[in-house]
């Protein structure tokens, strides 16, 4: 039976994925500094082995044959994903992949040094080369998948996401935010004028912050027998579902950034830890994609972790571990701080989507050729002024040079962040419909019912459905910007 | 060119080795407890991938063709080792390997529970099965390699080691030790009667012991930019040459066992860190084998770390890190303690070889069929009485059940331990001939000249030569038991 051969291939690929995931996490946490070069060589060889195994000529025959076999529902879902993975992996000719890989690597290396020097002019030709190749890539993917070019790029990260569905949702959100950001800032200013911010004490030893983070992770549902928390320069969630490695970084003078980072990564981790274990070697047993993954991390960070109810339970934990007493009214202004800024990764949940929508619009124009890299700094600045009232024209390092995505050739990825935020808000709304007492549960530190809903609707589904199908099955509706807008209004708007 | 294809194969195999080595070290140090099952599955799949790559039908053709190509000296050495590795990996039919793997796994699992219950009778049939398969294996290897059966087993661990060379050396050593052990014990007793042992204070915080270990590692030559020290239940040296992971375990009430463990593993690590980097993807660029590796760990632990000269330099370090002052005369009785015991892994350098020679003799008889498992406990006891004056007849858990080697089917490995100890003593003697001032260097904490000699003679040679060739080139002579005997006499005998 050919499906059986795909099943065995899945086990071999899972072993290689396991190796690459653990090696990746290890690199950022425990590797000796001098081990980097050989590690990179090993990773690239393992990726090559993975690719050769996954795209070996016989795999296409197995797929064709399996599609004629009588399979149960789980197997059929697995086969669909095996096919999808195979199409996505084979649609670029090896010659193209080689050209692209070397252009991306050169551009990313250049970017690292030139961003630090705020030197857009020297970087421009490298980015032009990458964009040229992305246009080719989009065309090749589009032909293989029967999709529009930018849709074909997004398909790598979020199967089923289409410009035709996303653009109207983003347009609605953008229209809302352009008005709402000033409102949220005004509300904040009025509040701070009335009650000044209580400053943090500024003395938070790492070991105590770590204990607090571990307590929170566990309370929220992280299984510490199948994962761990350590330190790295950039927080991440890596490893494998049976051994999820999350990291954070600590500042001695404040505890919220590390804690919120831990909650965010815990959200990713819960998804991984609760995927269907029996399908772990099938593509259908993996997490669905970038936007769903981000919806899970943002659910824990924003819907739970920045929810006032959460802090009823969390403040005694903070006091226990850090020896510092806070009231809800004192802590929330820190947790809900809103600020217009140039840098996406530093943005709060109110302003963040505007950073993303700006990129979503610009990268589509770059891919279609309506925009050239030569005009990117002006185009960026114009949108930055329109959406957030800020200018970056003299400061490209904090403009189109701020993210690694474009220099490394990742186009079609940015929308995932804000789609995730909207999905998390919509999931929360659906959950509240089913469990009206979720806020009371959370205020008691009881995350059972919340997690039960998520396990049932999201985690246990793996990649059985496309991204929009999964959302519709989970929440009963297509993605709708109103849930996220309502969430922001309730939390940051005029009472 | 076919050699080029072997070279590329070497890079793919190096990547898989890299993955398995780091995953192995990670498993013992950082893996979540629940990650074990999937890790085992991944490791077994990676080992399968490695085996399939290394033994693919075309590899035999490449070897044949490369042997007709014009190669330089380094390439010729690599090709010899590619051939040796290939022969060793292909000489057992897959059907046999499967039968043997399952028998070994069953026997090793049984052993874990039955050893704890001291239940030899229930374990006997499983070991009989393993021995039966080892006899088959030895026969298959012997035919493929044109060697005697036990030589063919040893060949896996130490290429070139032969019973005809080792037995006379072991016989000489055994004859010496049977008389010398009582002498060393008497000398020790006289000394302790005159000057009682100064007890350890018993308060050695882990963090301070770790700092001391790191200081010692670095002083002795460990490159901390290409390796690290952590904690595991059983100390080991793992990882890859560019990122060597060594571990120890700490007792709060004494510091010598952790420190000596660190020095031992540092010896292994120095070998790995100083292998020829350009050949890291060729079999000729790897460490030579088990006995040479053990000679390097024992060199650092015994020739350096238990050398009185070493403690002239080390005691101020101990005082600095542990806050405890010792004189040489006070510390050496701890460092040189001799005791007859039943357990090999707890034995000191004087009694240890008798444990090994006993096993070397018995496992040859088991492999040839002159001894059956049914008679093993008596045979073990008879030798234990003859060599060390101890009996284990009522205590098989501390007799033939004490080691994992036989239950897991590893026959031909034991001699490596004592060969390594003898080689280390002979290397030290050769080094002293070249650098008469080595002791003075060491007393100053200067390991430059010592390491220079070892880098030149051992580390940089990789697997260019067979084990006996390497020893002869390094020391100018074949392995000779007199160096080790002289070393023991000087350190433990009557002045």
PDB file of N, CA, C and O in Angstrom, chain A residues 408-432:
ATOM      1  N   UNK A 408      15.933  38.573   4.060  1.00  0.00           N
ATOM      2  CA  UNK A 408      16.142  37.120   3.949  1.00  0.00           C
ATOM      3  C   UNK A 408      15.170  36.497   2.952  1.00  0.00           C
ATOM      4  O   UNK A 408      15.096  35.274   2.851  1.00  0.00           O
ATOM      5  N   UNK A 409      14.412  37.329   2.255  1.00  0.00           N
ATOM      6  CA  UNK A 409      13.566  36.803   1.181  1.00  0.00           C
ATOM      7  C   UNK A 409      12.206  36.274   1.614  1.00  0.00           C
ATOM      8  O   UNK A 409      11.533  35.606   0.828  1.00  0.00           O
ATOM      9  N   UNK A 410      11.801  36.555   2.860  1.00  0.00           N
ATOM     10  CA  UNK A 410      10.499  36.048   3.327  1.00  0.00           C
ATOM     11  C   UNK A 410       9.406  37.082   3.040  1.00  0.00           C
ATOM     12  O   UNK A 410       9.226  38.037   3.797  1.00  0.00           O
ATOM     13  N   UNK A 411       8.713  36.895   1.953  1.00  0.00           N
ATOM     14  CA  UNK A 411       7.585  37.750   1.579  1.00  0.00           C
ATOM     15  C   UNK A 411       6.302  36.931   1.719  1.00  0.00           C
ATOM     16  O   UNK A 411       6.279  35.759   1.345  1.00  0.00           O
ATOM     17  N   UNK A 412       5.256  37.565   2.240  1.00  0.00           N
ATOM     18  CA  UNK A 412       4.004  36.830   2.449  1.00  0.00           C
ATOM     19  C   UNK A 412       3.856  36.341   3.879  1.00  0.00           C
ATOM     20  O   UNK A 412       2.872  35.702   4.233  1.00  0.00           O
ATOM     21  N   UNK A 413       4.842  36.638   4.702  1.00  0.00           N
ATOM     22  CA  UNK A 413       4.838  36.184   6.098  1.00  0.00           C
ATOM     23  C   UNK A 413       4.192  37.219   7.019  1.00  0.00           C
ATOM     24  O   UNK A 413       3.486  36.858   7.960  1.00  0.00           O
ATOM     25  N   UNK A 414       4.457  38.516   6.750  1.00  0.00           N
ATOM     26  CA  UNK A 414       4.025  39.563   7.689  1.00  0.00           C
ATOM     27  C   UNK A 414       2.545  39.505   8.077  1.00  0.00           C
ATOM     28  O   UNK A 414       2.212  39.687   9.247  1.00  0.00           O
ATOM     29  N   UNK A 415       1.623  39.280   7.118  1.00  0.00           N
ATOM     30  CA  UNK A 415       0.214  39.320   7.543  1.00  0.00           C
ATOM     31  C   UNK A 415      -0.106  38.354   8.688  1.00  0.00           C
ATOM     32  O   UNK A 415      -1.009  38.615   9.482  1.00  0.00           O
ATOM     33  N   UNK A 416       0.678  37.253   8.804  1.00  0.00           N
ATOM     34  CA  UNK A 416       0.386  36.259   9.843  1.00  0.00           C
ATOM     35  C   UNK A 416       0.284  36.875  11.231  1.00  0.00           C
ATOM     36  O   UNK A 416      -0.527  36.449  12.057  1.00  0.00           O
ATOM     37  N   UNK A 417       1.125  37.874  11.513  1.00  0.00           N
ATOM     38  CA  UNK A 417       1.131  38.432  12.868  1.00  0.00           C
ATOM     39  C   UNK A 417      -0.235  39.018  13.235  1.00  0.00           C
ATOM     40  O   UNK A 417      -0.788  38.749  14.291  1.00  0.00           O
ATOM     41  N   UNK A 418      -0.752  39.855  12.324  1.00  0.00           N
ATOM     42  CA  UNK A 418      -2.017  40.520  12.660  1.00  0.00           C
ATOM     43  C   UNK A 418      -3.210  39.602  12.451  1.00  0.00           C
ATOM     44  O   UNK A 418      -4.193  39.671  13.198  1.00  0.00           O
ATOM     45  N   UNK A 419      -3.104  38.715  11.468  1.00  0.00           N
ATOM     46  CA  UNK A 419      -4.156  37.702  11.350  1.00  0.00           C
ATOM     47  C   UNK A 419      -4.246  36.916  12.653  1.00  0.00           C
ATOM     48  O   UNK A 419      -5.335  36.626  13.142  1.00  0.00           O
ATOM     49  N   UNK A 420      -3.079  36.583  13.222  1.00  0.00           N
ATOM     50  CA  UNK A 420      -3.059  35.854  14.497  1.00  0.00           C
ATOM     51  C   UNK A 420      -3.742  36.637  15.601  1.00  0.00           C
ATOM     52  O   UNK A 420      -4.518  36.087  16.385  1.00  0.00           O
ATOM     53  N   UNK A 421      -3.466  37.936  15.674  1.00  0.00           N
ATOM     54  CA  UNK A 421      -4.081  38.764  16.715  1.00  0.00           C
ATOM     55  C   UNK A 421      -5.601  38.816  16.542  1.00  0.00           C
ATOM     56  O   UNK A 421      -6.357  38.722  17.526  1.00  0.00           O
ATOM     57  N   UNK A 422      -6.051  38.925  15.291  1.00  0.00           N
ATOM     58  CA  UNK A 422      -7.499  38.964  15.045  1.00  0.00           C
ATOM     59  C   UNK A 422      -8.142  37.616  15.355  1.00  0.00           C
ATOM     60  O   UNK A 422      -9.235  37.537  15.918  1.00  0.00           O
ATOM     61  N   UNK A 423      -7.452  36.541  14.969  1.00  0.00           N
ATOM     62  CA  UNK A 423      -7.986  35.206  15.233  1.00  0.00           C
ATOM     63  C   UNK A 423      -8.088  34.957  16.739  1.00  0.00           C
ATOM     64  O   UNK A 423      -9.063  34.356  17.207  1.00  0.00           O
ATOM     65  N   UNK A 424      -7.092  35.420  17.480  1.00  0.00           N
ATOM     66  CA  UNK A 424      -7.117  35.206  18.937  1.00  0.00           C
ATOM     67  C   UNK A 424      -8.323  35.910  19.545  1.00  0.00           C
ATOM     68  O   UNK A 424      -9.011  35.357  20.411  1.00  0.00           O
ATOM     69  N   UNK A 425      -8.599  37.145  19.074  1.00  0.00           N
ATOM     70  CA  UNK A 425      -9.749  37.881  19.613  1.00  0.00           C
ATOM     71  C   UNK A 425     -11.056  37.180  19.242  1.00  0.00           C
ATOM     72  O   UNK A 425     -11.976  37.085  20.061  1.00  0.00           O
ATOM     73  N   UNK A 426     -11.107  36.678  18.017  1.00  0.00           N
ATOM     74  CA  UNK A 426     -12.326  35.991  17.579  1.00  0.00           C
ATOM     75  C   UNK A 426     -12.495  34.658  18.322  1.00  0.00           C
ATOM     76  O   UNK A 426     -13.611  34.264  18.666  1.00  0.00           O
ATOM     77  N   UNK A 427     -11.390  33.967  18.584  1.00  0.00           N
ATOM     78  CA  UNK A 427     -11.459  32.727  19.366  1.00  0.00           C
ATOM     79  C   UNK A 427     -11.947  33.022  20.793  1.00  0.00           C
ATOM     80  O   UNK A 427     -12.748  32.289  21.361  1.00  0.00           O
ATOM     81  N   UNK A 428     -11.430  34.098  21.366  1.00  0.00           N
ATOM     82  CA  UNK A 428     -11.852  34.466  22.720  1.00  0.00           C
ATOM     83  C   UNK A 428     -13.357  34.740  22.757  1.00  0.00           C
ATOM     84  O   UNK A 428     -14.071  34.275  23.660  1.00  0.00           O
ATOM     85  N   UNK A 429     -13.841  35.453  21.729  1.00  0.00           N
ATOM     86  CA  UNK A 429     -15.277  35.760  21.681  1.00  0.00           C
ATOM     87  C   UNK A 429     -16.104  34.483  21.566  1.00  0.00           C
ATOM     88  O   UNK A 429     -17.143  34.343  22.228  1.00  0.00           O
ATOM     89  N   UNK A 430     -15.620  33.531  20.757  1.00  0.00           N
ATOM     90  CA  UNK A 430     -16.353  32.268  20.605  1.00  0.00           C
ATOM     91  C   UNK A 430     -16.309  31.465  21.902  1.00  0.00           C
ATOM     92  O   UNK A 430     -17.294  30.835  22.305  1.00  0.00           O
ATOM     93  N   UNK A 431     -15.169  31.500  22.548  1.00  0.00           N
ATOM     94  CA  UNK A 431     -15.008  30.785  23.819  1.00  0.00           C
ATOM     95  C   UNK A 431     -15.960  31.345  24.873  1.00  0.00           C
ATOM     96  O   UNK A 431     -16.598  30.600  25.627  1.00  0.00           O
ATOM     97  N   UNK A 432     -16.068  32.670  24.914  1.00  0.00           N
ATOM     98  CA  UNK A 432     -16.939  33.319  25.898  1.00  0.00           C
ATOM     99  C   UNK A 432     -18.404  32.921  25.668  1.00  0.00           C
ATOM    100  O   UNK A 432     -19.160  32.736  26.611  1.00  0.00           O
TER     101      UNK A 432
END
